[in-house]
């Protein structure tokens, strides 16, 4: 105990341990106990949720299908340079023949064909056609001639360039596709204007989400203001009108809008009855952007009202009274004194509604038609119909990044600890 | 705004009532779509609009046939059974794990708290289509895709953030000296948990469980990708019903679900009042 300055007493516990060490042990035990309580859920969420998301991120760059199906060809292609403008030599074709024999036996060549078809149209049928003929090839004749005889495409630089390009284990191809770009001989370029769909779809998702956010704000602000100004008894009663839609199933609300907005639906019937709309020219309000905007504004409106209300509830009415007593009229008092204090609520509500809306799938799918769908609908299409999983994963990754950025903004404004429900 | 002062000018008076009218219209917009399906679900015809007989309040215009179809059609009954089998198990998992974790997170010394919180809350933030895509790929690899447990685990994961948030909110007002008092009186930590802590945080746990239940009972995107035909839930059946052939039975199902949400809302409101009473505040 030589490091203790003279005259200072070392505090110890009853059993003689230094108090500092005893405290540290107790603290460590407490930390471990807290972690032990959190651990089951943390492990559960990591396995059931975070791992799948990670898997998806990985799938957006993963590309082992070419090296797995054509291992020898990949090695042989290493020496070939597409810039020469010449098709590869006989060695590549020989390696390709060996790979194809095995692939045809395991029936993996069609899978490879459909994968490469995402990059270059027509390769899928080329592989299927060649797969049928490869068994009959004669090892004595040069394979290059025999393959070109099956299909002229085997003699072109383009076909081999695509195979070589996708012969590494990882690819940026899906991401390029998701950005409507492609790799050409001159480098990365945007696709021709008429083939661009994803940039447009991302743009529309952002645009529709903004429109929905703004309409939620316009409708939500007066309601939140009224709720916060009324005495508690009546505001609690009116709050039920906000909470009931909040608690009602998403599908119930979407089906309600489908029923209301149809051409033979309640709203059109009513408009025809009062004579605003002619029976033969009923309004088209569904299966287009109008349908998506109306239905999603209704669905997300409570998510705007609740944060706005909780901020407005804290604004003291005495500031507005003070402004008025100093000569401000109603509008000035509201705009210069009340409104600035409600801005945090607007920020919280708007970011929340925007985050929720850019990821929406069900409502646009049911009421959006073709012009009102979001990027999510395209992701779903690639998973369940076109089976281009890599592209679905790349689009999903981009959407996830967008949401994460917005979420960090939300965290700065509100803080995730302050999220309130109901 | 709340009350019009007696000295208000005519302009202020007009604005006061105009503002109330605007708010009334917005409330109408919020509630009308939900309420309109209730009478429509008793339509005697297979229409989605009011028939002449309904508007004339003719009893012949109304019938229970859509409800009858819901309760006798094997597709809908299978979907109902599946929902009832999946949601409670997912709720149980989410609530038990979530409550423990929330108690852990409320301790004063938790290392890496922000990172842990971000991971635990993430299922609520990530768009459902991304969760569904990721789970579809990953669960296919490990053989859970298309199984009952696959759907249950996914739904439990989606429900946990709600449990964490509601229980954490209750724990903020929890007096930790009660735990020390209980320990000083000789209770072990398990007894303390069930006899002292649990009764006080139970409103938060119950409302978290309700949120988790409704998340699973209402969820359609993940189950569409992760489930097979034998895990078809009520929302799944509604979704296909709406997308492929619009069957009027949907209106009956929707009305029943509105009734369920009214019950849930009432339970939550009662819980809120109870906890306010316990904290010595008068319920509003």
XYZ file of C-alpha atoms in Angstrom, chain A residues 11-366:
356
model
C -11.389 2.727 2.800
C -12.132 -0.978 2.879
C -15.200 -3.145 3.138
C -15.840 -5.235 6.219
C -13.903 -8.198 4.816
C -10.893 -6.012 4.090
C -11.188 -5.402 0.338
C -10.556 -1.866 -0.938
C -13.868 -0.081 -1.346
C -13.025 0.985 -4.895
C -12.498 -2.598 -6.041
C -15.660 -3.739 -4.275
C -17.637 -1.027 -6.033
C -16.193 -1.969 -9.392
C -17.179 -5.589 -8.841
C -20.687 -4.597 -7.855
C -20.953 -2.373 -10.903
C -19.746 -5.133 -13.181
C -22.276 -7.521 -11.657
C -25.036 -5.002 -12.239
C -24.004 -4.504 -15.858
C -23.949 -8.245 -16.415
C -27.370 -8.611 -14.855
C -28.789 -5.924 -17.153
C -27.177 -7.562 -20.170
C -28.484 -10.969 -19.111
C -32.008 -9.564 -19.110
C -31.547 -8.006 -22.543
C -29.651 -10.921 -24.087
C -32.610 -13.245 -24.893
C -34.372 -10.579 -26.930
C -31.162 -9.294 -28.484
C -30.234 -12.774 -29.681
C -33.792 -13.367 -30.839
C -33.916 -10.156 -32.875
C -30.416 -10.714 -34.260
C -31.384 -14.155 -35.556
C -34.928 -13.539 -36.722
C -34.540 -10.010 -38.031
C -31.025 -8.586 -38.361
C -29.565 -11.706 -40.002
C -32.274 -11.709 -42.718
C -31.620 -8.029 -43.436
C -27.889 -8.760 -43.611
C -28.595 -11.674 -45.914
C -30.537 -9.368 -48.189
C -27.735 -6.793 -48.259
C -25.324 -9.574 -49.159
C -27.583 -10.919 -51.893
C -27.550 -7.560 -53.637
C -23.853 -8.014 -54.493
C -23.514 -11.790 -54.364
C -22.850 -13.387 -57.724
C -21.482 -16.905 -57.415
C -23.625 -18.443 -60.125
C -21.178 -17.977 -63.014
C -18.036 -19.126 -61.137
C -20.000 -22.058 -59.647
C -21.521 -23.263 -62.889
C -18.597 -22.559 -65.215
C -15.438 -22.839 -63.050
C -13.055 -23.862 -65.881
C -14.389 -21.280 -68.341
C -13.881 -18.518 -65.779
C -10.211 -19.473 -65.420
C -9.730 -19.758 -69.184
C -11.440 -16.396 -69.789
C -8.971 -14.587 -67.517
C -6.476 -14.212 -70.340
C -8.984 -13.007 -72.902
C -9.472 -9.281 -73.355
C -12.787 -8.176 -74.889
C -11.123 -4.929 -76.049
C -9.341 -6.865 -78.828
C -12.685 -7.251 -80.571
C -11.976 -10.939 -81.217
C -13.913 -13.892 -79.812
C -11.845 -15.988 -77.350
C -9.616 -18.827 -78.534
C -10.215 -22.568 -78.659
C -8.988 -23.084 -75.054
C -11.977 -21.159 -73.703
C -14.430 -23.150 -75.829
C -12.876 -26.434 -74.676
C -13.195 -25.399 -71.044
C -16.737 -24.250 -71.715
C -17.585 -27.648 -73.250
C -16.415 -29.452 -70.114
C -18.331 -27.077 -67.823
C -21.457 -27.382 -69.918
C -21.370 -31.199 -69.865
C -21.494 -31.134 -66.063
C -23.987 -28.263 -65.931
C -26.385 -29.983 -68.333
C -26.185 -33.154 -66.278
C -27.054 -31.181 -63.115
C -29.529 -28.994 -65.062
C -27.886 -25.824 -63.703
C -27.222 -24.282 -67.140
C -30.792 -22.950 -67.490
C -30.533 -21.239 -64.097
C -27.307 -19.598 -65.259
C -28.994 -18.638 -68.532
C -31.858 -16.884 -66.763
C -29.410 -15.096 -64.451
C -27.376 -13.725 -67.378
C -30.578 -12.866 -69.200
C -31.122 -10.046 -66.661
C -28.010 -8.440 -68.127
C -28.307 -9.333 -71.797
C -31.591 -10.364 -73.381
C -31.557 -13.637 -75.317
C -28.817 -15.435 -73.372
C -31.385 -17.603 -71.613
C -32.534 -19.246 -74.851
C -28.933 -19.462 -76.061
C -28.008 -21.578 -73.044
C -31.084 -23.764 -73.324
C -30.464 -24.394 -76.996
C -26.783 -25.192 -76.512
C -27.588 -27.414 -73.520
C -29.606 -29.726 -75.760
C -26.794 -30.062 -78.297
C -23.708 -30.264 -76.108
C -24.039 -34.027 -75.556
C -23.749 -34.724 -79.277
C -20.559 -32.713 -79.791
C -17.518 -34.452 -81.183
C -14.322 -33.929 -79.116
C -12.202 -34.417 -82.270
C -13.537 -31.283 -84.017
C -12.578 -27.827 -82.579
C -15.268 -26.823 -80.087
C -15.265 -23.230 -81.270
C -16.656 -24.249 -84.661
C -19.208 -26.576 -83.122
C -20.540 -23.940 -80.710
C -20.771 -21.318 -83.448
C -22.631 -23.860 -85.513
C -25.190 -24.229 -82.703
C -25.649 -20.466 -82.553
C -23.794 -17.567 -84.132
C -23.944 -15.719 -80.820
C -21.177 -17.929 -79.457
C -18.855 -16.272 -81.946
C -19.612 -12.718 -80.803
C -17.554 -10.677 -78.360
C -20.707 -9.475 -76.578
C -21.776 -12.907 -75.273
C -18.352 -13.676 -73.846
C -17.956 -10.176 -72.481
C -21.119 -10.643 -70.392
C -19.917 -14.018 -69.101
C -16.496 -12.591 -68.239
C -18.033 -9.545 -66.609
C -20.100 -11.672 -64.247
C -17.443 -14.245 -63.504
C -16.299 -12.699 -60.232
C -17.937 -13.653 -56.920
C -19.331 -10.185 -56.349
C -21.015 -7.774 -58.694
C -22.217 -4.220 -58.738
C -24.524 -5.230 -61.592
C -27.698 -5.328 -59.529
C -27.006 -1.895 -58.100
C -26.256 -0.532 -61.559
C -29.569 -1.964 -62.692
C -31.322 -0.410 -59.729
C -29.916 2.944 -60.825
C -30.974 2.285 -64.435
C -27.315 2.164 -65.394
C -25.383 -0.473 -67.283
C -21.777 -1.301 -67.973
C -20.932 -0.773 -71.600
C -17.638 -1.032 -73.419
C -17.022 2.652 -72.542
C -17.746 2.239 -68.834
C -20.802 2.834 -66.653
C -23.582 4.715 -68.394
C -27.253 5.420 -67.868
C -29.565 3.263 -69.935
C -31.396 4.747 -72.920
C -34.193 7.034 -71.755
C -37.024 4.659 -72.683
C -35.536 1.809 -70.614
C -35.170 3.767 -67.392
C -37.754 2.680 -64.842
C -36.216 2.584 -61.396
C -34.998 6.173 -61.154
C -38.453 7.177 -62.267
C -40.069 4.853 -59.738
C -37.845 6.127 -56.913
C -38.734 9.652 -57.974
C -42.428 8.849 -57.915
C -42.158 7.168 -54.518
C -40.507 10.295 -53.101
C -42.963 12.595 -54.865
C -46.099 10.736 -53.728
C -44.722 10.417 -50.195
C -44.144 14.175 -50.098
C -47.655 14.875 -51.349
C -49.068 12.506 -48.722
C -46.939 14.105 -45.989
C -48.074 17.590 -46.959
C -51.744 16.606 -47.080
C -51.418 14.896 -43.693
C -49.875 18.073 -42.315
C -52.595 20.288 -43.770
C -55.334 18.068 -42.346
C -53.557 17.166 -39.130
C -52.479 20.616 -37.945
C -55.971 22.106 -37.376
C -57.189 18.929 -35.697
C -54.178 18.715 -33.384
C -54.576 22.412 -32.591
C -58.240 21.981 -31.720
C -57.534 18.900 -29.591
C -54.823 20.697 -27.633
C -56.965 23.796 -27.079
C -60.150 22.081 -25.938
C -60.693 21.147 -22.288
C -59.458 17.632 -21.496
C -62.915 16.106 -21.220
C -64.045 17.014 -24.738
C -60.613 16.546 -26.328
C -60.438 12.989 -24.953
C -63.780 12.283 -26.566
C -62.646 13.655 -29.931
C -59.349 11.805 -29.570
C -61.324 8.578 -29.962
C -62.110 9.673 -33.526
C -58.353 9.792 -34.173
C -57.465 6.637 -32.279
C -60.177 4.444 -33.770
C -58.749 4.697 -37.309
C -55.251 4.298 -35.812
C -56.300 0.979 -34.284
C -58.337 -0.235 -37.224
C -56.716 -2.794 -39.479
C -54.862 -1.407 -42.482
C -56.725 -3.776 -44.766
C -60.080 -2.716 -43.380
C -59.293 0.912 -44.153
C -57.924 0.092 -47.590
C -61.018 -1.954 -48.425
C -63.214 0.875 -47.176
C -61.534 3.243 -49.645
C -61.816 0.699 -52.386
C -65.557 0.542 -51.708
C -65.940 4.313 -51.486
C -63.871 5.360 -54.477
C -65.040 2.838 -57.068
C -66.848 4.101 -60.126
C -69.991 2.356 -58.908
C -69.093 3.234 -55.328
C -70.622 5.358 -52.610
C -68.914 8.663 -53.450
C -69.658 8.515 -57.168
C -73.263 7.480 -56.448
C -73.630 10.431 -54.115
C -72.115 12.888 -56.608
C -74.406 11.611 -59.343
C -77.397 11.857 -57.019
C -76.721 15.495 -56.102
C -76.075 16.191 -59.774
C -72.422 17.316 -59.641
C -71.276 14.462 -61.858
C -72.986 13.019 -64.885
C -73.948 9.342 -64.611
C -71.964 8.494 -67.742
C -68.846 10.395 -66.680
C -68.252 9.017 -63.240
C -64.980 10.117 -61.641
C -62.022 7.746 -61.822
C -60.617 7.981 -58.316
C -59.151 4.543 -57.854
C -56.374 2.500 -59.438
C -54.405 5.690 -60.012
C -52.382 8.219 -58.022
C -55.506 9.881 -56.629
C -56.513 6.609 -54.992
C -53.076 6.133 -53.439
C -52.920 9.706 -52.132
C -56.433 9.691 -50.605
C -56.176 6.268 -48.999
C -52.651 6.751 -47.648
C -53.400 10.221 -46.298
C -56.277 8.690 -44.369
C -54.139 5.824 -43.115
C -51.194 7.974 -42.032
C -53.092 10.974 -40.677
C -53.145 9.701 -37.059
C -49.335 9.407 -37.205
C -49.250 13.143 -37.917
C -51.880 14.183 -35.393
C -50.452 12.328 -32.387
C -46.918 13.862 -32.400
C -48.313 17.297 -33.253
C -50.782 17.033 -30.383
C -48.129 16.019 -27.871
C -45.991 19.057 -28.791
C -48.930 21.504 -28.898
C -50.076 20.277 -25.502
C -46.857 21.675 -24.001
C -47.187 25.171 -25.546
C -48.365 27.519 -22.855
C -51.368 29.653 -23.901
C -49.949 32.579 -21.928
C -47.453 33.402 -24.729
C -50.287 33.982 -27.182
C -52.187 36.009 -24.565
C -49.071 38.083 -23.958
C -48.682 38.741 -27.694
C -52.290 39.840 -27.938
C -52.014 42.094 -24.914
C -49.056 43.740 -26.644
C -51.258 44.548 -29.622
C -50.800 41.610 -31.970
C -53.884 40.568 -33.890
C -55.011 36.912 -33.964
C -53.037 36.048 -37.079
C -49.788 37.698 -35.957
C -50.076 36.078 -32.541
C -50.546 32.684 -34.155
C -47.928 33.038 -36.874
C -45.187 34.811 -34.930
C -45.683 33.259 -31.498
C -47.631 29.999 -31.596
C -46.530 28.500 -34.895
C -42.726 28.614 -34.256
C -43.291 26.717 -31.014
C -45.183 23.988 -32.849
C -42.423 23.427 -35.429
C -40.801 20.504 -33.527
C -44.156 18.729 -33.717
C -44.370 19.379 -37.453
C -40.850 18.015 -37.900
C -41.577 14.885 -35.875
C -44.903 14.192 -37.561
C -43.698 14.920 -41.078
C -40.590 12.746 -40.851
C -42.602 9.918 -39.290
C -45.280 10.027 -41.985
C -42.649 10.289 -44.715
C -40.665 7.316 -43.371
C -43.800 5.194 -43.113
C -45.084 6.181 -46.510
C -41.994 5.545 -48.659
C -42.005 1.920 -47.543
C -45.703 1.283 -48.162
C -46.704 -1.750 -50.161
C -50.229 -2.981 -49.447
C -52.252 0.170 -50.062
C -50.563 1.191 -53.365
C -50.880 -2.408 -54.522
C -54.635 -2.405 -53.934
